[in-house]
CSV table of N, CA and C in Angstrom, one decimal:
chain,number,residue,atom,x,y,z
A,2,UNK,N,-24.3,-13.2,-1.7
A,2,UNK,CA,-23.6,-12.4,-2.8
A,2,UNK,C,-22.1,-11.6,-1.6
A,3,UNK,N,-21.3,-12.0,-2.5
A,3,UNK,CA,-19.9,-11.7,-1.4
A,3,UNK,C,-19.7,-10.3,-2.1
A,4,UNK,N,-18.9,-9.9,-0.3
A,4,UNK,CA,-18.0,-8.4,-0.5
A,4,UNK,C,-16.8,-8.8,-1.1
A,5,UNK,N,-16.1,-10.0,-2.0
A,5,UNK,CA,-14.9,-10.0,-2.2
A,5,UNK,C,-14.2,-9.0,-3.2
A,6,UNK,N,-13.2,-8.6,-2.9
A,6,UNK,CA,-12.5,-7.8,-4.1
A,6,UNK,C,-11.2,-8.3,-4.5
A,7,UNK,N,-11.1,-8.9,-5.5
A,7,UNK,CA,-9.4,-9.2,-5.5
A,7,UNK,C,-8.5,-8.3,-5.6
A,8,UNK,N,-7.1,-8.7,-4.9
A,8,UNK,CA,-6.4,-7.6,-4.5
A,8,UNK,C,-5.7,-6.6,-5.5
A,9,UNK,N,-6.0,-7.1,-6.6
A,9,UNK,CA,-5.7,-6.1,-7.7
A,9,UNK,C,-6.0,-4.9,-7.9
A,10,UNK,N,-7.4,-5.3,-7.9
A,10,UNK,CA,-8.7,-4.5,-7.8
A,10,UNK,C,-8.5,-3.4,-6.0
A,11,UNK,N,-8.0,-4.0,-4.8
A,11,UNK,CA,-8.1,-3.2,-3.4
A,11,UNK,C,-6.9,-2.5,-3.9
A,12,UNK,N,-5.4,-3.0,-4.4
A,12,UNK,CA,-4.5,-1.9,-3.8
A,12,UNK,C,-4.9,-1.1,-5.3
A,13,UNK,N,-5.5,-1.0,-6.7
A,13,UNK,CA,-5.8,0.1,-7.5
A,13,UNK,C,-6.7,1.1,-6.4
A,14,UNK,N,-7.7,1.1,-5.4
A,14,UNK,CA,-8.4,1.9,-5.0
A,14,UNK,C,-7.7,2.3,-4.2
A,15,UNK,N,-7.0,1.4,-3.6
A,15,UNK,CA,-6.1,2.6,-2.6
A,15,UNK,C,-5.5,3.3,-3.0
A,16,UNK,N,-4.6,2.9,-4.0
A,16,UNK,CA,-4.2,3.9,-4.7
A,16,UNK,C,-4.2,4.7,-5.2
A,17,UNK,N,-5.8,5.2,-5.7
A,17,UNK,CA,-6.9,6.7,-6.1
A,17,UNK,C,-7.1,7.2,-4.9
A,18,UNK,N,-7.5,6.7,-3.5
A,18,UNK,CA,-7.3,7.2,-2.4
A,18,UNK,C,-6.1,8.0,-2.0
A,19,UNK,N,-5.1,7.3,-2.2
A,19,UNK,CA,-3.6,7.7,-1.8
A,19,UNK,C,-3.4,9.1,-2.5
A,20,UNK,N,-3.8,8.7,-3.8
A,20,UNK,CA,-3.5,9.8,-4.7
A,20,UNK,C,-4.9,11.1,-4.5
A,21,UNK,N,-5.8,10.5,-4.2
A,21,UNK,CA,-6.6,12.3,-3.9
A,21,UNK,C,-5.7,12.8,-2.4
A,22,UNK,N,-5.7,11.9,-1.4
A,22,UNK,CA,-4.9,12.7,-0.1
A,22,UNK,C,-3.7,13.7,-0.5
A,23,UNK,N,-2.8,13.2,-1.2
A,23,UNK,CA,-1.8,14.1,-1.8
A,23,UNK,C,-1.9,14.7,-2.7
A,24,UNK,N,-3.1,15.0,-3.5
A,24,UNK,CA,-3.6,16.0,-4.4
A,24,UNK,C,-3.5,17.2,-3.2
A,25,UNK,N,-4.5,16.7,-2.1
A,25,UNK,CA,-5.0,17.6,-1.3
A,25,UNK,C,-3.2,18.3,-0.7
A,26,UNK,N,-2.8,17.5,0.0
A,26,UNK,CA,-1.4,17.8,0.3
A,26,UNK,C,-0.1,18.7,-0.2
A,27,UNK,N,-0.6,18.1,-1.2
A,27,UNK,CA,0.7,19.2,-2.3
A,27,UNK,C,-0.2,20.3,-2.6
A,28,UNK,N,-1.3,20.6,-2.0
A,28,UNK,CA,-1.7,22.1,-2.2
A,28,UNK,C,-1.1,22.5,-0.7
A,29,UNK,N,-1.0,22.4,0.0
A,29,UNK,CA,-0.1,22.5,1.8
A,29,UNK,C,1.1,23.1,1.6
A,30,UNK,N,1.7,24.6,1.8
A,30,UNK,CA,2.7,25.1,1.9
A,30,UNK,C,3.7,24.5,2.9
A,31,UNK,N,4.8,24.1,2.1
A,31,UNK,CA,6.1,23.3,3.3
A,31,UNK,C,6.2,21.9,3.2
A,32,UNK,N,6.4,21.4,4.4
A,32,UNK,CA,6.6,19.5,4.7
A,32,UNK,C,5.5,18.8,4.0
A,33,UNK,N,4.0,19.4,4.2
A,33,UNK,CA,3.1,18.4,4.0
A,33,UNK,C,3.2,18.2,2.1
A,34,UNK,N,3.7,19.2,1.2
A,34,UNK,CA,4.3,18.7,0.1
A,34,UNK,C,5.5,17.8,-0.1
A,35,UNK,N,6.0,18.0,0.6
A,35,UNK,CA,7.6,16.7,0.8
A,35,UNK,C,7.1,15.6,1.2
A,36,UNK,N,6.1,15.5,1.8
A,36,UNK,CA,5.8,13.8,2.4
A,36,UNK,C,4.4,13.4,1.3
A,37,UNK,N,4.0,14.1,0.3
A,37,UNK,CA,3.2,13.7,-0.2
A,37,UNK,C,3.7,13.4,-1.3
A,38,UNK,N,4.9,13.3,-2.0
A,38,UNK,CA,5.4,13.0,-3.3
A,38,UNK,C,6.2,11.5,-2.5
A,39,UNK,N,6.2,11.8,-1.1
A,39,UNK,CA,7.0,9.6,-0.6
A,39,UNK,C,6.0,8.8,-0.6
A,40,UNK,N,4.7,9.1,-0.2
A,40,UNK,CA,3.8,8.8,0.4
A,40,UNK,C,3.0,8.2,-1.0
A,41,UNK,N,3.1,9.3,-1.9
A,41,UNK,CA,2.3,8.7,-3.8
A,41,UNK,C,3.1,7.7,-4.1
A,42,UNK,N,4.3,8.4,-3.9
A,42,UNK,CA,5.3,6.9,-4.8
A,42,UNK,C,5.2,5.9,-4.2
A,43,UNK,N,5.2,5.3,-2.8
A,43,UNK,CA,5.2,4.2,-1.8
A,43,UNK,C,3.6,3.6,-2.2
A,44,UNK,N,2.6,4.7,-2.3
A,44,UNK,CA,1.4,3.8,-1.7
A,44,UNK,C,0.4,3.4,-3.5
A,45,UNK,N,1.1,4.4,-4.4
A,45,UNK,CA,0.7,4.2,-5.7
A,45,UNK,C,1.5,2.4,-6.1
A,46,UNK,N,2.8,2.3,-5.5
A,46,UNK,CA,3.7,1.8,-5.9
A,46,UNK,C,3.0,0.1,-5.6
A,47,UNK,N,2.3,-0.1,-4.6
A,47,UNK,CA,1.7,-1.2,-4.3
A,47,UNK,C,1.1,-1.9,-5.1
A,48,UNK,N,0.0,-1.7,-5.5
A,48,UNK,CA,-0.9,-1.9,-6.8
A,48,UNK,C,-0.3,-1.9,-7.8
A,49,UNK,N,0.6,-1.4,-8.3
A,49,UNK,CA,1.7,-1.3,-10.0
A,49,UNK,C,2.3,-3.0,-9.6
A,50,UNK,N,2.5,-3.1,-8.4
A,50,UNK,CA,3.7,-4.5,-8.1
A,50,UNK,C,2.9,-5.8,-8.0
A,51,UNK,N,1.6,-5.7,-7.3
A,51,UNK,CA,0.7,-6.7,-7.6
A,51,UNK,C,0.2,-6.5,-8.9
A,52,UNK,N,0.0,-5.8,-9.4
A,52,UNK,CA,-0.4,-5.8,-11.2
A,52,UNK,C,0.8,-6.4,-11.5
A,53,UNK,N,1.9,-6.7,-11.2
A,53,UNK,CA,3.1,-7.0,-12.3
A,53,UNK,C,3.2,-8.8,-12.1
A,54,UNK,N,2.8,-9.0,-10.6
A,54,UNK,CA,2.3,-10.1,-9.9
A,54,UNK,C,1.9,-10.9,-10.5
A,55,UNK,N,1.0,-10.5,-11.3
A,55,UNK,CA,-0.3,-11.1,-11.7
A,55,UNK,C,0.2,-11.8,-13.1
A,56,UNK,N,1.6,-11.6,-13.7
A,56,UNK,CA,2.1,-12.0,-14.7
A,56,UNK,C,3.2,-12.2,-14.8
A,57,UNK,N,3.3,-12.8,-13.7
A,57,UNK,CA,4.7,-13.2,-13.2
A,57,UNK,C,5.2,-14.8,-14.1
A,58,UNK,N,6.3,-14.6,-14.2
A,58,UNK,CA,7.1,-15.9,-15.2
A,58,UNK,C,7.3,-17.4,-14.7
A,59,UNK,N,7.4,-17.5,-12.8
A,59,UNK,CA,7.6,-18.4,-12.6
A,59,UNK,C,7.0,-18.0,-10.7
A,60,UNK,N,7.1,-19.2,-9.7
A,60,UNK,CA,6.6,-18.5,-8.4
A,60,UNK,C,7.8,-17.9,-8.0
A,61,UNK,N,8.6,-17.7,-7.9
A,61,UNK,CA,9.8,-17.1,-7.6
A,61,UNK,C,9.3,-15.3,-7.7
A,62,UNK,N,9.3,-15.3,-9.5
A,62,UNK,CA,8.9,-14.0,-9.8
A,62,UNK,C,7.8,-13.6,-8.9
A,63,UNK,N,6.8,-14.2,-9.0
A,63,UNK,CA,5.6,-13.6,-8.2
A,63,UNK,C,5.8,-13.2,-6.4
A,64,UNK,N,6.7,-14.1,-5.9
A,64,UNK,CA,7.6,-13.5,-4.6
A,64,UNK,C,7.7,-12.8,-4.8
A,65,UNK,N,8.8,-12.3,-5.7
A,65,UNK,CA,10.0,-11.0,-5.5
A,65,UNK,C,9.1,-9.7,-6.0
A,66,UNK,N,8.1,-10.1,-6.8
A,66,UNK,CA,7.0,-8.9,-7.0
A,66,UNK,C,6.3,-8.6,-5.9
A,67,UNK,N,5.5,-9.7,-5.1
A,67,UNK,CA,4.8,-9.9,-4.3
A,67,UNK,C,5.7,-9.0,-2.9
A,68,UNK,N,7.1,-9.1,-2.4
A,68,UNK,CA,7.7,-8.9,-1.7
A,68,UNK,C,8.1,-7.3,-1.8
A,69,UNK,N,8.6,-6.5,-3.2
A,69,UNK,CA,8.6,-5.5,-3.5
A,69,UNK,C,6.6,-4.6,-2.7
A,70,UNK,N,6.1,-5.3,-3.2
A,70,UNK,CA,4.4,-4.6,-3.0
A,70,UNK,C,4.6,-4.6,-1.3
A,71,UNK,N,5.0,-5.4,-0.8
A,71,UNK,CA,5.0,-5.9,0.9
A,71,UNK,C,5.8,-4.4,1.2
A,72,UNK,N,6.8,-4.0,0.8
A,72,UNK,CA,7.9,-3.2,1.4
A,72,UNK,C,7.3,-2.2,1.1
A,73,UNK,N,6.5,-1.5,-0.2
A,73,UNK,CA,5.9,-0.4,-0.3
A,73,UNK,C,5.0,-0.1,0.8
A,74,UNK,N,3.9,-0.7,0.6
A,74,UNK,CA,2.7,-1.1,1.6
A,74,UNK,C,3.5,-0.6,3.0
A,75,UNK,N,4.4,-1.2,3.5
A,75,UNK,CA,5.0,-1.0,4.9
A,75,UNK,C,5.3,0.9,4.9
A,76,UNK,N,5.9,1.2,3.7
A,76,UNK,CA,6.7,2.1,3.4
A,76,UNK,C,5.4,3.1,3.9
A,77,UNK,N,4.5,3.0,3.0
A,77,UNK,CA,3.6,3.8,3.1
A,77,UNK,C,2.4,3.9,5.1
A,78,UNK,N,2.6,2.7,5.3
A,78,UNK,CA,2.0,2.7,6.4
A,78,UNK,C,2.8,4.0,7.3
A,79,UNK,N,4.3,3.9,7.0
A,79,UNK,CA,5.5,4.6,7.7
A,79,UNK,C,5.0,6.1,7.2
A,80,UNK,N,4.6,6.5,6.5
A,80,UNK,CA,4.3,8.1,6.1
A,80,UNK,C,2.8,8.1,6.5
A,81,UNK,N,1.8,7.4,6.5
A,81,UNK,CA,0.6,7.8,7.1
A,81,UNK,C,1.0,8.0,8.5
A,82,UNK,N,1.7,6.9,9.3
A,82,UNK,CA,1.6,7.4,10.4
A,82,UNK,C,2.4,8.6,11.4
A,83,UNK,N,3.6,9.1,10.2
A,83,UNK,CA,3.9,10.2,10.3
A,83,UNK,C,2.8,11.4,9.8
A,84,UNK,N,2.2,11.2,9.1
A,84,UNK,CA,1.2,12.7,9.0
A,84,UNK,C,0.5,12.8,10.1
A,85,UNK,N,0.4,11.6,10.7
A,85,UNK,CA,-0.6,11.9,12.1
A,85,UNK,C,0.2,12.7,12.9
A,86,UNK,N,1.6,11.7,13.2
A,86,UNK,CA,1.7,12.1,14.4
A,86,UNK,C,3.0,13.4,14.5
A,87,UNK,N,3.0,13.9,13.4
A,87,UNK,CA,3.4,15.4,12.8
A,87,UNK,C,1.9,16.0,13.1
A,88,UNK,N,1.3,16.0,12.9
A,88,UNK,CA,0.0,16.5,13.2
A,88,UNK,C,-0.5,17.3,11.9
A,89,UNK,N,-0.1,16.6,10.9
A,89,UNK,CA,-0.7,17.5,9.7
A,89,UNK,C,-2.0,16.9,9.0
A,90,UNK,N,-2.1,15.7,9.6
A,90,UNK,CA,-3.5,15.4,9.6
A,90,UNK,C,-4.0,14.5,10.6
A,91,UNK,N,-5.2,14.5,11.1
A,91,UNK,CA,-5.3,13.8,12.6
A,91,UNK,C,-5.6,12.1,12.3
A,92,UNK,N,-5.4,11.8,13.1
A,92,UNK,CA,-5.6,10.5,12.7
A,92,UNK,C,-7.3,9.7,12.2
A,93,UNK,N,-8.4,10.6,12.8
A,93,UNK,CA,-9.7,10.6,11.6
A,93,UNK,C,-9.8,10.7,10.5
A,94,UNK,N,-8.8,11.8,10.2
A,94,UNK,CA,-8.9,11.8,8.8
A,94,UNK,C,-7.8,10.3,7.7
A,95,UNK,N,-6.9,10.3,8.5
A,95,UNK,CA,-6.7,9.1,7.5
A,95,UNK,C,-6.8,8.0,8.3
A,96,UNK,N,-7.8,7.4,9.5
A,96,UNK,CA,-7.5,6.0,9.6
A,96,UNK,C,-8.3,5.0,8.5
A,97,UNK,N,-9.2,5.5,7.6
A,97,UNK,CA,-9.4,4.3,6.7
A,97,UNK,C,-8.4,3.9,5.8
A,98,UNK,N,-7.7,4.6,5.4
A,98,UNK,CA,-6.1,4.8,4.2
A,98,UNK,C,-5.4,3.7,5.2
A,99,UNK,N,-5.2,3.7,6.3
A,99,UNK,CA,-4.1,3.6,7.4
A,99,UNK,C,-4.8,1.8,7.7
A,100,UNK,N,-6.0,1.8,7.8
A,100,UNK,CA,-6.8,0.4,8.5
A,100,UNK,C,-6.4,-0.4,6.7
A,101,UNK,N,-7.2,0.1,5.7
A,101,UNK,CA,-7.1,-0.8,4.0
A,101,UNK,C,-5.1,-1.3,4.4
A,102,UNK,N,-4.5,0.0,4.6
A,102,UNK,CA,-3.5,-0.4,4.4
A,102,UNK,C,-2.5,-1.6,5.3
A,103,UNK,N,-3.3,-1.7,6.2
A,103,UNK,CA,-2.9,-2.7,7.3
A,103,UNK,C,-3.6,-4.0,6.8
A,104,UNK,N,-4.6,-4.1,6.0
A,104,UNK,CA,-5.6,-5.0,5.7
A,104,UNK,C,-4.4,-5.6,4.5
A,105,UNK,N,-4.1,-4.5,3.5
A,105,UNK,CA,-3.0,-5.1,2.3
A,105,UNK,C,-1.6,-5.5,2.5
A,106,UNK,N,-1.4,-5.1,3.8
A,106,UNK,CA,0.5,-5.5,4.7
A,106,UNK,C,-0.3,-7.4,5.0
A,107,UNK,N,-1.5,-7.7,5.3
A,107,UNK,CA,-1.6,-9.2,6.1
A,107,UNK,C,-1.9,-9.7,4.8
A,108,UNK,N,-2.4,-9.2,3.5
A,108,UNK,CA,-2.9,-10.0,2.5
A,108,UNK,C,-2.2,-10.8,1.9
A,109,UNK,N,-0.8,-9.4,1.3
A,109,UNK,CA,0.4,-9.3,0.5
A,109,UNK,C,1.3,-10.7,1.5
A,110,UNK,N,1.3,-10.0,2.6
A,110,UNK,CA,2.3,-11.1,3.5
A,110,UNK,C,2.1,-12.5,3.1
A,111,UNK,N,0.5,-12.9,3.5
A,111,UNK,CA,-0.2,-14.0,3.4
A,111,UNK,C,0.0,-14.8,1.6
A,112,UNK,N,0.2,-13.9,1.1
A,112,UNK,CA,0.4,-14.9,-0.5
A,112,UNK,C,1.6,-15.0,-1.1
A,113,UNK,N,2.4,-14.4,-0.2
A,113,UNK,CA,4.2,-14.6,-0.2
A,113,UNK,C,3.9,-16.2,1.0
A,114,UNK,N,3.7,-16.1,1.7
A,114,UNK,CA,3.9,-17.0,2.8
A,114,UNK,C,3.5,-18.5,2.3
A,115,UNK,N,2.2,-18.7,1.9
A,115,UNK,CA,1.6,-19.8,0.4
A,115,UNK,C,2.5,-20.2,-0.3
A,116,UNK,N,3.0,-18.9,-0.7
A,116,UNK,CA,3.7,-19.6,-2.5
A,116,UNK,C,5.1,-20.0,-2.4
A,117,UNK,N,5.8,-19.3,-0.9
A,117,UNK,CA,6.8,-20.2,-0.5
A,117,UNK,C,6.8,-21.3,0.1
A,118,UNK,N,5.2,-21.6,0.4
A,118,UNK,CA,4.9,-23.0,1.3
A,118,UNK,C,4.6,-24.2,-0.1
A,119,UNK,N,4.4,-23.3,-1.7
A,119,UNK,CA,4.4,-24.0,-2.5
A,119,UNK,C,5.5,-24.6,-3.4
A,120,UNK,N,6.6,-23.6,-2.9
A,120,UNK,CA,7.8,-24.1,-3.6
A,120,UNK,C,8.5,-25.2,-2.6
A,121,UNK,N,8.6,-25.1,-1.2
A,121,UNK,CA,9.1,-25.8,-0.6
A,121,UNK,C,8.5,-27.6,-0.6
A,122,UNK,N,7.3,-27.8,-1.3
A,122,UNK,CA,6.4,-28.6,-1.7
A,122,UNK,C,7.5,-30.0,-2.4
């Protein structure tokens, strides 16, 4: 039995975890609340754009939606790194999220490259 999880489901589960982190951050005073809003927007947008790409009208449309998801994933990685570097969270607290974000970036980028390759044939 495989542990394969479809990318839309992985991105959704990632968004759930981001939502829980942001809920925690939102209860903190000051700057963590501001960062929570940015992280929430970017981290939940990844899955929304992947989900939207599943109904793309063409390969170009698919690439466009996936490219937005990739940008949002990279922005999410930025906010997670900032939380660590600014000592609002420890690396241990967000390591699993950061690792999953890196995996999503790789998967989405590969999907874009593969689809672009189909267009060039």
